[in-house]
Amino acid sequence: MNRMTRTLGALALSSALMPLGNAQAGEVEVLHWWTSGGEARAAAALKEMMVAQGHTWKDFAVAGGGGEAAMTVLKTRAVSGNPPAAAQIKGLDIREWAKLGFLTSLDDVAAQENWNQLIPPRIADVMKYEGHYVAVPVNVHRVNWLWVNPEVLARVDAKVPTTLDEFFTVADKLKAAGIIPLAHGGQPWQDATVFEAVALAVLGPKDYSRAFVDNDMDVINSAKMEETFARFAKVMSYVDDNAAGRDWNTATGMVIKGEAAMQIMGDWAKGEFTAAGLTPGKDYLCAPAPATSGDFTFNVDSFAMFKLNNEDNVKAQKDLARTILSPEFQTVFTKAKGSIPVRTDMDMSDFDACAQDSMDAFRATAKTGGLVPSFAHGLANTSYVQGQIFDVVTNFANSDNPDPAEATDQLAAAIQAAL
Ligand code: GAL
């Protein structure tokens, strides 16, 4: 049974979805940045399900991990009065777009489909503006992961590091053996993704939140932040010299091919391992980023829905929102994407070990306080504040002579200026 047949079979079982041969077929134009191997497979699942309902899918893919390029293109389209039906917009930026009057209410679909019961309240809040749903959550990514090629670690007789000091010891062994310890791409959002994992390790979830959610200067401008920068510099010293501009999935490819041992990256990296036909626990390992095992930096993908004039297209847009939260889509998509479902009622027994670990950690950290939003992926602040942080972190990462005290001052000044 191929994937299309499976998808159609799943659709036939779902009462929530429209039957085939939908009389009111429309077009949905969907802006996203899912262009890597794993991401594209995941996006294709959504397209297939929309097409199966009779709608036309207009793909508006703008390449570039983390979505910076996609957001620039979206702004141009929106300003010229021609936004797509749906755009991958995340976190606090959803509210910014809603405030400007671009987004439409999804309250009717949300009420019919019981979204308030299906989605964790903390995530539902992010999808709403002034109490109305204007976006639909797609999935939950855990960002603080370490991806490991076990065969490469075995070459130097090393175990998966669980603390930063262990990471440095393992990385030194790998370096001495002529192996690249850490696969990385020198792009601002990737630098920030690694910085965020180190910040969580050094600060712990409480101070992480005080710094990056509450913008508390006592933590931002502190000795602990200096230590974060110092440790970040050391982590980055294990990256090879050719990292500048490298895409994240190319870096994942280095781990897959055994050219590098590890990567610190969100679980969209798992989509690459999955697309390569590899099995977790055997061909590759997923482990919490060093010293963050009790924590979970969450990154929720979501589609914000724009105001449209054409009635058929509005219908297609609502079907898109409905489809995204259907159990069938949640399963097919999150397996390909590397994430976990955003619905709380899903049976995880059929998911791989990394996804099961992720769901366990998601549930556990929601109770312990270890669940924190990813600032590198726009869940903790607006893209404006995020951009300020990225600049400081990237300049520091690229400096020949990185100075943690100076970077801490710069971070404080940059965040202060953006508030
Ligand atoms: C994240 C996004 C993920 C993944 C990643 C790399 O910001 O939430 O879905 O695509 O970028 O492109």
Short mmCIF file of C-alpha atoms and ligand atoms in Angstrom, two decimals:
data_model
loop_
_atom_site.label_atom_id
_atom_site.label_comp_id
_atom_site.label_asym_id
_atom_site.label_seq_id
_atom_site.Cartn_x
_atom_site.Cartn_y
_atom_site.Cartn_z
CA MET A 1 0.00 0.00 0.00
CA ASN A 2 1.58 3.29 -1.00
CA ARG A 3 1.33 6.50 0.97
CA MET A 4 -1.42 7.97 -1.18
CA THR A 5 -3.57 4.87 -0.78
CA ARG A 6 -2.98 4.92 2.94
CA THR A 7 -3.88 8.58 3.13
CA LEU A 8 -7.06 8.06 1.17
CA GLY A 9 -7.92 5.08 3.33
CA ALA A 10 -7.44 7.18 6.42
CA LEU A 11 -9.57 9.93 4.94
CA ALA A 12 -12.38 7.53 4.23
CA LEU A 13 -12.41 6.60 7.91
CA SER A 14 -12.62 10.15 9.13
CA SER A 15 -16.00 11.64 9.74
CA ALA A 16 -14.41 15.01 10.44
CA LEU A 17 -13.26 15.45 6.86
CA MET A 18 -15.28 16.33 3.81
CA PRO A 19 -16.18 13.48 1.44
CA LEU A 20 -14.42 13.16 -1.89
CA GLY A 21 -15.97 15.06 -4.75
CA ASN A 22 -16.59 18.08 -2.59
CA ALA A 23 -19.00 20.31 -4.53
CA GLN A 24 -17.49 23.54 -3.25
CA ALA A 25 -13.89 23.00 -4.22
CA GLY A 26 -11.58 25.94 -3.81
CA GLU A 27 -7.93 26.80 -3.95
CA VAL A 28 -5.62 27.10 -0.99
CA GLU A 29 -2.36 28.87 -1.38
CA VAL A 30 -0.06 27.86 1.45
CA LEU A 31 3.16 29.63 2.37
CA HIS A 32 5.73 27.51 4.19
CA TRP A 33 9.47 26.83 4.28
CA TRP A 34 9.37 23.06 4.32
CA THR A 35 11.78 22.23 1.53
CA SER A 36 14.28 19.78 3.04
CA GLY A 37 13.81 16.05 2.37
CA GLY A 38 11.86 15.33 5.55
CA GLU A 39 9.99 18.63 5.54
CA ALA A 40 8.87 18.22 1.93
CA ARG A 41 7.51 14.74 2.63
CA ALA A 42 5.55 16.15 5.55
CA ALA A 43 4.17 19.06 3.52
CA ALA A 44 3.18 16.66 0.74
CA ALA A 45 0.90 14.84 3.20
CA LEU A 46 -1.11 18.02 3.68
CA LYS A 47 -1.31 18.67 -0.02
CA GLU A 48 -2.52 15.11 -0.67
CA MET A 49 -5.25 15.41 1.92
CA MET A 50 -6.47 18.71 0.49
CA VAL A 51 -6.43 17.40 -3.06
CA ALA A 52 -8.32 14.29 -1.89
CA GLN A 53 -11.08 16.67 -0.74
CA GLY A 54 -11.26 18.15 -4.22
CA HIS A 55 -9.36 21.35 -3.48
CA THR A 56 -6.46 22.79 -5.43
CA TRP A 57 -3.19 23.23 -3.58
CA LYS A 58 -1.06 26.17 -4.61
CA ASP A 59 2.36 25.67 -3.14
CA PHE A 60 4.10 28.79 -1.90
CA ALA A 61 7.35 27.33 -0.58
CA VAL A 62 10.18 29.71 0.25
CA ALA A 63 13.35 27.81 1.06
CA GLY A 64 15.38 28.67 4.12
CA GLY A 65 15.40 26.88 7.47
CA GLY A 66 13.81 28.74 10.33
CA GLY A 67 11.67 30.72 7.90
CA GLU A 68 13.34 34.13 7.81
CA ALA A 69 13.24 34.31 4.02
CA ALA A 70 9.64 33.08 3.98
CA MET A 71 8.58 35.85 6.36
CA THR A 72 10.20 38.50 4.19
CA VAL A 73 8.34 37.27 1.12
CA LEU A 74 5.09 37.05 3.06
CA LYS A 75 5.34 40.68 4.14
CA THR A 76 5.79 41.81 0.55
CA ARG A 77 2.76 39.81 -0.59
CA ALA A 78 0.57 40.95 2.28
CA VAL A 79 1.49 44.60 1.87
CA SER A 80 0.61 44.44 -1.82
CA GLY A 81 -2.87 43.18 -0.86
CA ASN A 82 -2.37 39.65 -2.11
CA PRO A 83 -1.67 37.38 0.86
CA PRO A 84 -1.90 33.58 0.59
CA ALA A 85 -4.79 31.72 2.27
CA ALA A 86 -2.52 30.28 4.91
CA ALA A 87 0.98 31.09 6.06
CA GLN A 88 3.33 29.37 8.44
CA ILE A 89 3.48 32.02 11.15
CA LYS A 90 4.48 31.13 14.65
CA GLY A 91 4.27 32.21 18.23
CA LEU A 92 3.80 35.83 19.17
CA ASP A 93 3.97 36.95 15.54
CA ILE A 94 0.49 35.50 15.04
CA ARG A 95 -0.86 38.24 17.26
CA GLU A 96 1.15 40.88 15.42
CA TRP A 97 -0.42 39.88 12.10
CA ALA A 98 -3.88 39.75 13.67
CA LYS A 99 -3.43 43.19 15.21
CA LEU A 100 -2.75 44.56 11.72
CA GLY A 101 -6.10 43.15 10.59
CA PHE A 102 -4.85 40.53 8.13
CA LEU A 103 -6.20 37.38 9.77
CA THR A 104 -9.60 35.75 9.71
CA SER A 105 -11.46 34.04 12.53
CA LEU A 106 -11.53 30.25 12.65
CA ASP A 107 -13.94 30.14 15.58
CA ASP A 108 -16.63 28.24 13.64
CA VAL A 109 -14.26 25.40 12.73
CA ALA A 110 -12.75 25.45 16.22
CA ALA A 111 -16.19 25.13 17.82
CA GLN A 112 -17.32 22.35 15.46
CA GLU A 113 -14.12 20.41 16.00
CA ASN A 114 -13.77 21.09 19.72
CA TRP A 115 -10.30 22.61 19.49
CA ASN A 116 -10.46 23.90 23.06
CA GLN A 117 -10.64 20.30 24.23
CA LEU A 118 -8.04 18.95 21.80
CA ILE A 119 -5.22 21.45 22.14
CA PRO A 120 -3.22 22.20 25.31
CA PRO A 121 -4.50 25.58 26.61
CA ARG A 122 -1.02 27.10 26.55
CA ILE A 123 -0.81 26.41 22.81
CA ALA A 124 -4.44 27.38 22.13
CA ASP A 125 -3.70 30.80 23.65
CA VAL A 126 -0.94 31.41 21.13
CA MET A 127 -3.36 30.65 18.27
CA LYS A 128 -5.90 33.23 19.43
CA TYR A 129 -6.18 36.97 19.13
CA GLU A 130 -8.59 38.69 21.50
CA GLY A 131 -10.12 35.30 22.27
CA HIS A 132 -10.65 34.26 18.62
CA TYR A 133 -8.75 31.53 16.83
CA VAL A 134 -6.82 33.02 13.91
CA ALA A 135 -4.31 30.18 13.47
CA VAL A 136 -4.24 26.43 13.69
CA PRO A 137 -1.41 24.55 15.41
CA VAL A 138 0.19 21.78 13.40
CA ASN A 139 2.61 19.94 15.67
CA VAL A 140 5.04 20.24 18.56
CA HIS A 141 8.77 20.19 17.93
CA ARG A 142 11.24 19.69 20.75
CA VAL A 143 14.26 21.86 20.02
CA ASN A 144 16.76 20.71 22.67
CA TRP A 145 17.86 17.49 21.02
CA LEU A 146 21.27 16.00 20.33
CA TRP A 147 21.44 13.79 17.22
CA VAL A 148 24.17 11.20 17.28
CA ASN A 149 25.79 8.77 14.89
CA PRO A 150 26.53 5.86 17.28
CA GLU A 151 28.99 4.21 14.92
CA VAL A 152 31.13 7.36 14.89
CA LEU A 153 31.08 7.64 18.69
CA ALA A 154 32.07 3.97 18.92
CA ARG A 155 35.15 4.73 16.82
CA VAL A 156 36.53 6.72 19.77
CA ASP A 157 34.92 4.49 22.37
CA ALA A 158 32.69 7.30 23.64
CA LYS A 159 29.19 7.35 25.09
CA VAL A 160 26.48 9.91 24.39
CA PRO A 161 27.32 12.97 26.52
CA THR A 162 24.72 13.99 29.08
CA THR A 163 26.42 17.10 30.49
CA LEU A 164 28.35 19.91 28.83
CA ASP A 165 31.60 18.69 30.40
CA GLU A 166 30.99 15.20 29.02
CA PHE A 167 30.24 16.78 25.67
CA PHE A 168 33.60 18.57 25.71
CA THR A 169 35.45 15.37 26.68
CA VAL A 170 33.78 13.36 23.90
CA ALA A 171 34.32 16.18 21.41
CA ASP A 172 38.03 16.36 22.29
CA LYS A 173 38.40 12.62 21.64
CA LEU A 174 36.64 12.95 18.29
CA LYS A 175 38.75 15.94 17.29
CA ALA A 176 41.95 14.07 18.20
CA ALA A 177 40.77 11.24 15.94
CA GLY A 178 40.25 13.68 13.06
CA ILE A 179 36.43 13.53 13.23
CA ILE A 180 34.21 16.62 13.19
CA PRO A 181 32.49 16.53 16.61
CA LEU A 182 29.58 18.87 15.85
CA ALA A 183 27.75 19.27 12.54
CA HIS A 184 26.47 22.81 12.24
CA GLY A 185 25.49 25.41 9.71
CA GLY A 186 26.64 28.98 10.26
CA GLN A 187 23.30 30.74 9.88
CA PRO A 188 21.85 33.05 12.55
CA TRP A 189 18.88 30.82 13.45
CA GLN A 190 21.12 27.75 13.73
CA ASP A 191 23.59 29.63 15.93
CA ALA A 192 20.64 30.70 18.08
CA THR A 193 19.34 27.11 18.24
CA VAL A 194 22.64 25.92 19.72
CA PHE A 195 22.93 28.98 21.97
CA GLU A 196 19.43 28.32 23.27
CA ALA A 197 20.34 24.72 24.22
CA VAL A 198 23.45 25.93 26.05
CA ALA A 199 21.46 28.71 27.77
CA LEU A 200 18.94 26.14 29.00
CA ALA A 201 21.78 23.94 30.29
CA VAL A 202 23.56 26.77 32.10
CA LEU A 203 20.59 28.83 33.32
CA GLY A 204 18.05 26.08 33.94
CA PRO A 205 14.41 26.49 32.86
CA LYS A 206 13.48 29.07 35.50
CA ASP A 207 16.18 31.58 34.66
CA TYR A 208 15.87 30.75 30.98
CA SER A 209 12.26 31.91 31.18
CA ARG A 210 13.13 34.96 33.24
CA ALA A 211 15.66 35.97 30.61
CA PHE A 212 13.96 35.09 27.35
CA VAL A 213 10.25 35.19 28.18
CA ASP A 214 10.08 37.88 30.87
CA ASN A 215 13.06 39.86 29.54
CA ASP A 216 14.32 40.18 33.10
CA MET A 217 17.52 42.23 33.00
CA ASP A 218 18.73 40.70 36.27
CA VAL A 219 19.22 37.42 34.41
CA ILE A 220 20.00 38.77 30.96
CA ASN A 221 22.79 40.94 32.31
CA SER A 222 24.31 38.44 34.72
CA ALA A 223 27.41 36.36 35.40
CA LYS A 224 25.38 33.28 34.45
CA MET A 225 24.72 34.77 31.01
CA GLU A 226 28.45 35.38 30.61
CA GLU A 227 29.01 31.74 31.46
CA THR A 228 26.38 30.82 28.86
CA PHE A 229 28.28 32.73 26.19
CA ALA A 230 31.61 31.21 27.33
CA ARG A 231 30.24 27.67 27.14
CA PHE A 232 28.54 28.41 23.83
CA ALA A 233 31.91 29.53 22.43
CA LYS A 234 33.45 26.27 23.55
CA VAL A 235 30.65 24.20 21.98
CA MET A 236 31.07 26.13 18.73
CA SER A 237 34.82 25.45 18.72
CA TYR A 238 33.98 21.85 17.75
CA VAL A 239 32.34 22.90 14.49
CA ASP A 240 34.38 22.53 11.27
CA ASP A 241 35.76 25.49 9.34
CA ASN A 242 33.36 25.15 6.43
CA ALA A 243 30.15 25.73 8.36
CA ALA A 244 29.43 29.27 7.13
CA GLY A 245 26.08 29.40 5.37
CA ARG A 246 25.58 25.63 5.47
CA ASP A 247 21.92 24.54 5.58
CA TRP A 248 20.79 22.61 8.66
CA ASN A 249 19.80 19.54 6.64
CA THR A 250 23.25 19.43 5.05
CA ALA A 251 24.63 19.38 8.60
CA THR A 252 22.25 16.53 9.47
CA GLY A 253 23.50 14.77 6.33
CA MET A 254 27.03 14.93 7.75
CA VAL A 255 25.86 13.00 10.82
CA ILE A 256 23.97 10.54 8.63
CA LYS A 257 27.05 9.91 6.48
CA GLY A 258 29.37 9.65 9.49
CA GLU A 259 31.34 12.77 8.52
CA ALA A 260 30.42 14.31 11.85
CA ALA A 261 29.39 12.72 15.13
CA MET A 262 26.61 14.93 16.51
CA GLN A 263 24.23 17.80 15.83
CA ILE A 264 22.28 19.99 18.25
CA MET A 265 19.03 20.64 16.42
CA GLY A 266 15.25 20.43 16.81
CA ASP A 267 13.54 17.20 15.88
CA TRP A 268 12.84 18.27 12.30
CA ALA A 269 16.33 16.72 11.97
CA LYS A 270 14.66 13.39 12.63
CA GLY A 271 12.68 13.95 9.44
CA GLU A 272 15.98 13.73 7.55
CA PHE A 273 17.00 10.48 9.27
CA THR A 274 13.52 9.09 8.58
CA ALA A 275 13.62 10.16 4.92
CA ALA A 276 16.99 8.37 4.65
CA GLY A 277 15.27 5.17 5.87
CA LEU A 278 17.19 5.06 9.16
CA THR A 279 15.98 3.62 12.45
CA PRO A 280 16.34 5.46 15.77
CA GLY A 281 18.16 3.57 18.49
CA LYS A 282 20.09 1.66 15.85
CA ASP A 283 21.32 3.81 12.97
CA TYR A 284 21.12 7.06 14.91
CA LEU A 285 20.38 8.18 18.45
CA CYS A 286 18.27 11.00 19.80
CA ALA A 287 19.18 12.31 23.24
CA PRO A 288 18.37 15.50 25.10
CA ALA A 289 20.92 18.24 24.42
CA PRO A 290 23.58 18.04 27.16
CA ALA A 291 22.30 18.91 30.64
CA THR A 292 18.71 19.50 29.50
CA SER A 293 17.14 16.07 29.98
CA GLY A 294 14.46 17.35 32.35
CA ASP A 295 13.57 20.25 30.07
CA PHE A 296 11.75 20.77 26.81
CA THR A 297 12.09 23.82 24.57
CA PHE A 298 8.91 23.76 22.54
CA ASN A 299 8.40 25.03 19.03
CA VAL A 300 4.89 24.79 17.64
CA ASP A 301 4.37 25.08 13.90
CA SER A 302 1.15 26.81 12.98
CA PHE A 303 -0.71 28.23 10.03
CA ALA A 304 -2.31 31.64 10.35
CA MET A 305 -5.28 32.13 8.05
CA PHE A 306 -5.65 35.31 6.02
CA LYS A 307 -8.87 37.12 5.11
CA LEU A 308 -10.05 36.04 1.65
CA ASN A 309 -12.85 37.23 -0.63
CA ASN A 310 -13.65 34.17 -2.73
CA GLU A 311 -16.21 31.96 -0.96
CA ASP A 312 -14.91 28.68 -2.38
CA ASN A 313 -11.45 29.56 -1.24
CA VAL A 314 -12.75 30.40 2.22
CA LYS A 315 -14.31 26.94 2.27
CA ALA A 316 -11.00 25.36 1.24
CA GLN A 317 -9.22 27.39 3.91
CA LYS A 318 -11.57 26.09 6.61
CA ASP A 319 -11.12 22.54 5.33
CA LEU A 320 -7.37 23.07 5.59
CA ALA A 321 -7.71 24.11 9.24
CA ARG A 322 -9.98 21.12 9.94
CA THR A 323 -7.68 18.69 8.16
CA ILE A 324 -4.60 19.84 10.07
CA LEU A 325 -6.09 18.81 13.39
CA SER A 326 -7.54 15.50 12.13
CA PRO A 327 -5.91 12.48 13.81
CA GLU A 328 -5.02 11.06 10.38
CA PHE A 329 -3.05 14.14 9.38
CA GLN A 330 -1.47 14.52 12.80
CA THR A 331 -0.11 10.99 12.49
CA VAL A 332 1.17 11.03 8.92
CA PHE A 333 2.60 14.52 9.14
CA THR A 334 4.34 14.33 12.49
CA LYS A 335 5.94 10.99 11.63
CA ALA A 336 7.48 12.49 8.50
CA LYS A 337 8.33 15.81 10.16
CA GLY A 338 9.99 14.40 13.27
CA SER A 339 7.64 16.20 15.66
CA ILE A 340 4.83 15.00 17.89
CA PRO A 341 1.09 15.62 17.47
CA VAL A 342 -0.33 18.78 19.00
CA ARG A 343 -3.55 16.93 19.90
CA THR A 344 -3.44 15.61 23.42
CA ASP A 345 -5.61 12.55 22.74
CA MET A 346 -3.35 10.69 20.31
CA ASP A 347 -2.22 7.12 20.84
CA MET A 348 1.58 7.20 20.61
CA SER A 349 2.18 3.43 20.58
CA ASP A 350 2.76 3.38 16.83
CA PHE A 351 5.35 6.20 16.91
CA ASP A 352 9.12 5.68 17.07
CA ALA A 353 11.12 5.79 20.29
CA CYS A 354 12.27 9.41 19.83
CA ALA A 355 8.69 10.63 19.35
CA GLN A 356 7.53 8.64 22.36
CA ASP A 357 10.35 10.12 24.46
CA SER A 358 9.42 13.56 23.21
CA MET A 359 5.74 13.12 24.15
CA ASP A 360 6.70 11.77 27.60
CA ALA A 361 9.02 14.73 28.14
CA PHE A 362 6.38 17.17 26.86
CA ARG A 363 3.81 15.87 29.33
CA ALA A 364 6.25 15.58 32.24
CA THR A 365 7.84 19.01 31.80
CA ALA A 366 4.43 20.68 31.59
CA LYS A 367 4.04 19.62 35.23
CA THR A 368 7.59 20.28 36.48
CA GLY A 369 8.08 23.70 34.89
CA GLY A 370 10.77 22.38 32.54
CA LEU A 371 8.60 23.20 29.52
CA VAL A 372 9.84 26.48 28.04
CA PRO A 373 9.22 28.22 24.71
CA SER A 374 12.00 28.30 22.12
CA PHE A 375 13.20 31.84 21.45
CA ALA A 376 15.27 30.65 18.51
CA HIS A 377 12.01 29.58 16.83
CA GLY A 378 9.81 32.50 17.74
CA LEU A 379 7.77 30.99 20.54
CA ALA A 380 9.08 33.23 23.31
CA ASN A 381 9.06 36.63 21.66
CA THR A 382 8.19 38.52 18.51
CA SER A 383 10.44 38.28 15.48
CA TYR A 384 11.66 41.77 16.32
CA VAL A 385 13.14 40.79 19.69
CA GLN A 386 14.23 37.47 18.19
CA GLY A 387 16.15 39.32 15.47
CA GLN A 388 17.98 41.39 18.08
CA ILE A 389 19.06 38.24 19.93
CA PHE A 390 20.12 36.54 16.68
CA ASP A 391 22.40 39.47 15.77
CA VAL A 392 24.27 39.37 19.07
CA VAL A 393 24.57 35.57 19.09
CA THR A 394 25.71 35.34 15.48
CA ASN A 395 28.26 38.13 15.79
CA PHE A 396 29.62 36.37 18.84
CA ALA A 397 29.70 33.01 17.06
CA ASN A 398 31.59 34.52 14.13
CA SER A 399 34.03 36.55 16.17
CA ASP A 400 37.72 35.60 16.07
CA ASN A 401 38.03 36.70 19.64
CA PRO A 402 34.65 36.12 21.32
CA ASP A 403 34.24 38.07 24.55
CA PRO A 404 31.44 36.70 26.79
CA ALA A 405 31.26 39.81 29.00
CA GLU A 406 30.95 42.10 26.01
CA ALA A 407 28.34 39.83 24.38
CA THR A 408 26.30 39.84 27.59
CA ASP A 409 26.26 43.65 27.60
CA GLN A 410 25.29 43.66 23.94
CA LEU A 411 22.48 41.19 24.55
CA ALA A 412 21.09 43.30 27.37
CA ALA A 413 21.26 46.46 25.26
CA ALA A 414 19.70 44.76 22.24
CA ILE A 415 16.77 43.26 24.15
CA GLN A 416 16.21 46.49 26.05
CA ALA A 417 16.09 48.43 22.79
CA ALA A 418 13.56 46.02 21.28
CA LEU A 419 11.08 46.18 24.17
C1 GAL B 1 11.56 25.71 12.36
C2 GAL B 1 10.22 25.15 12.04
C3 GAL B 1 10.33 23.72 11.76
C4 GAL B 1 11.46 23.39 10.80
C5 GAL B 1 12.70 24.24 11.02
C6 GAL B 1 13.74 24.15 9.93
O1 GAL B 1 11.48 27.07 12.70
O2 GAL B 1 9.37 25.34 13.12
O3 GAL B 1 9.09 23.25 11.27
O4 GAL B 1 11.00 23.45 9.54
O5 GAL B 1 12.39 25.57 11.23
O6 GAL B 1 13.29 24.64 8.71
#
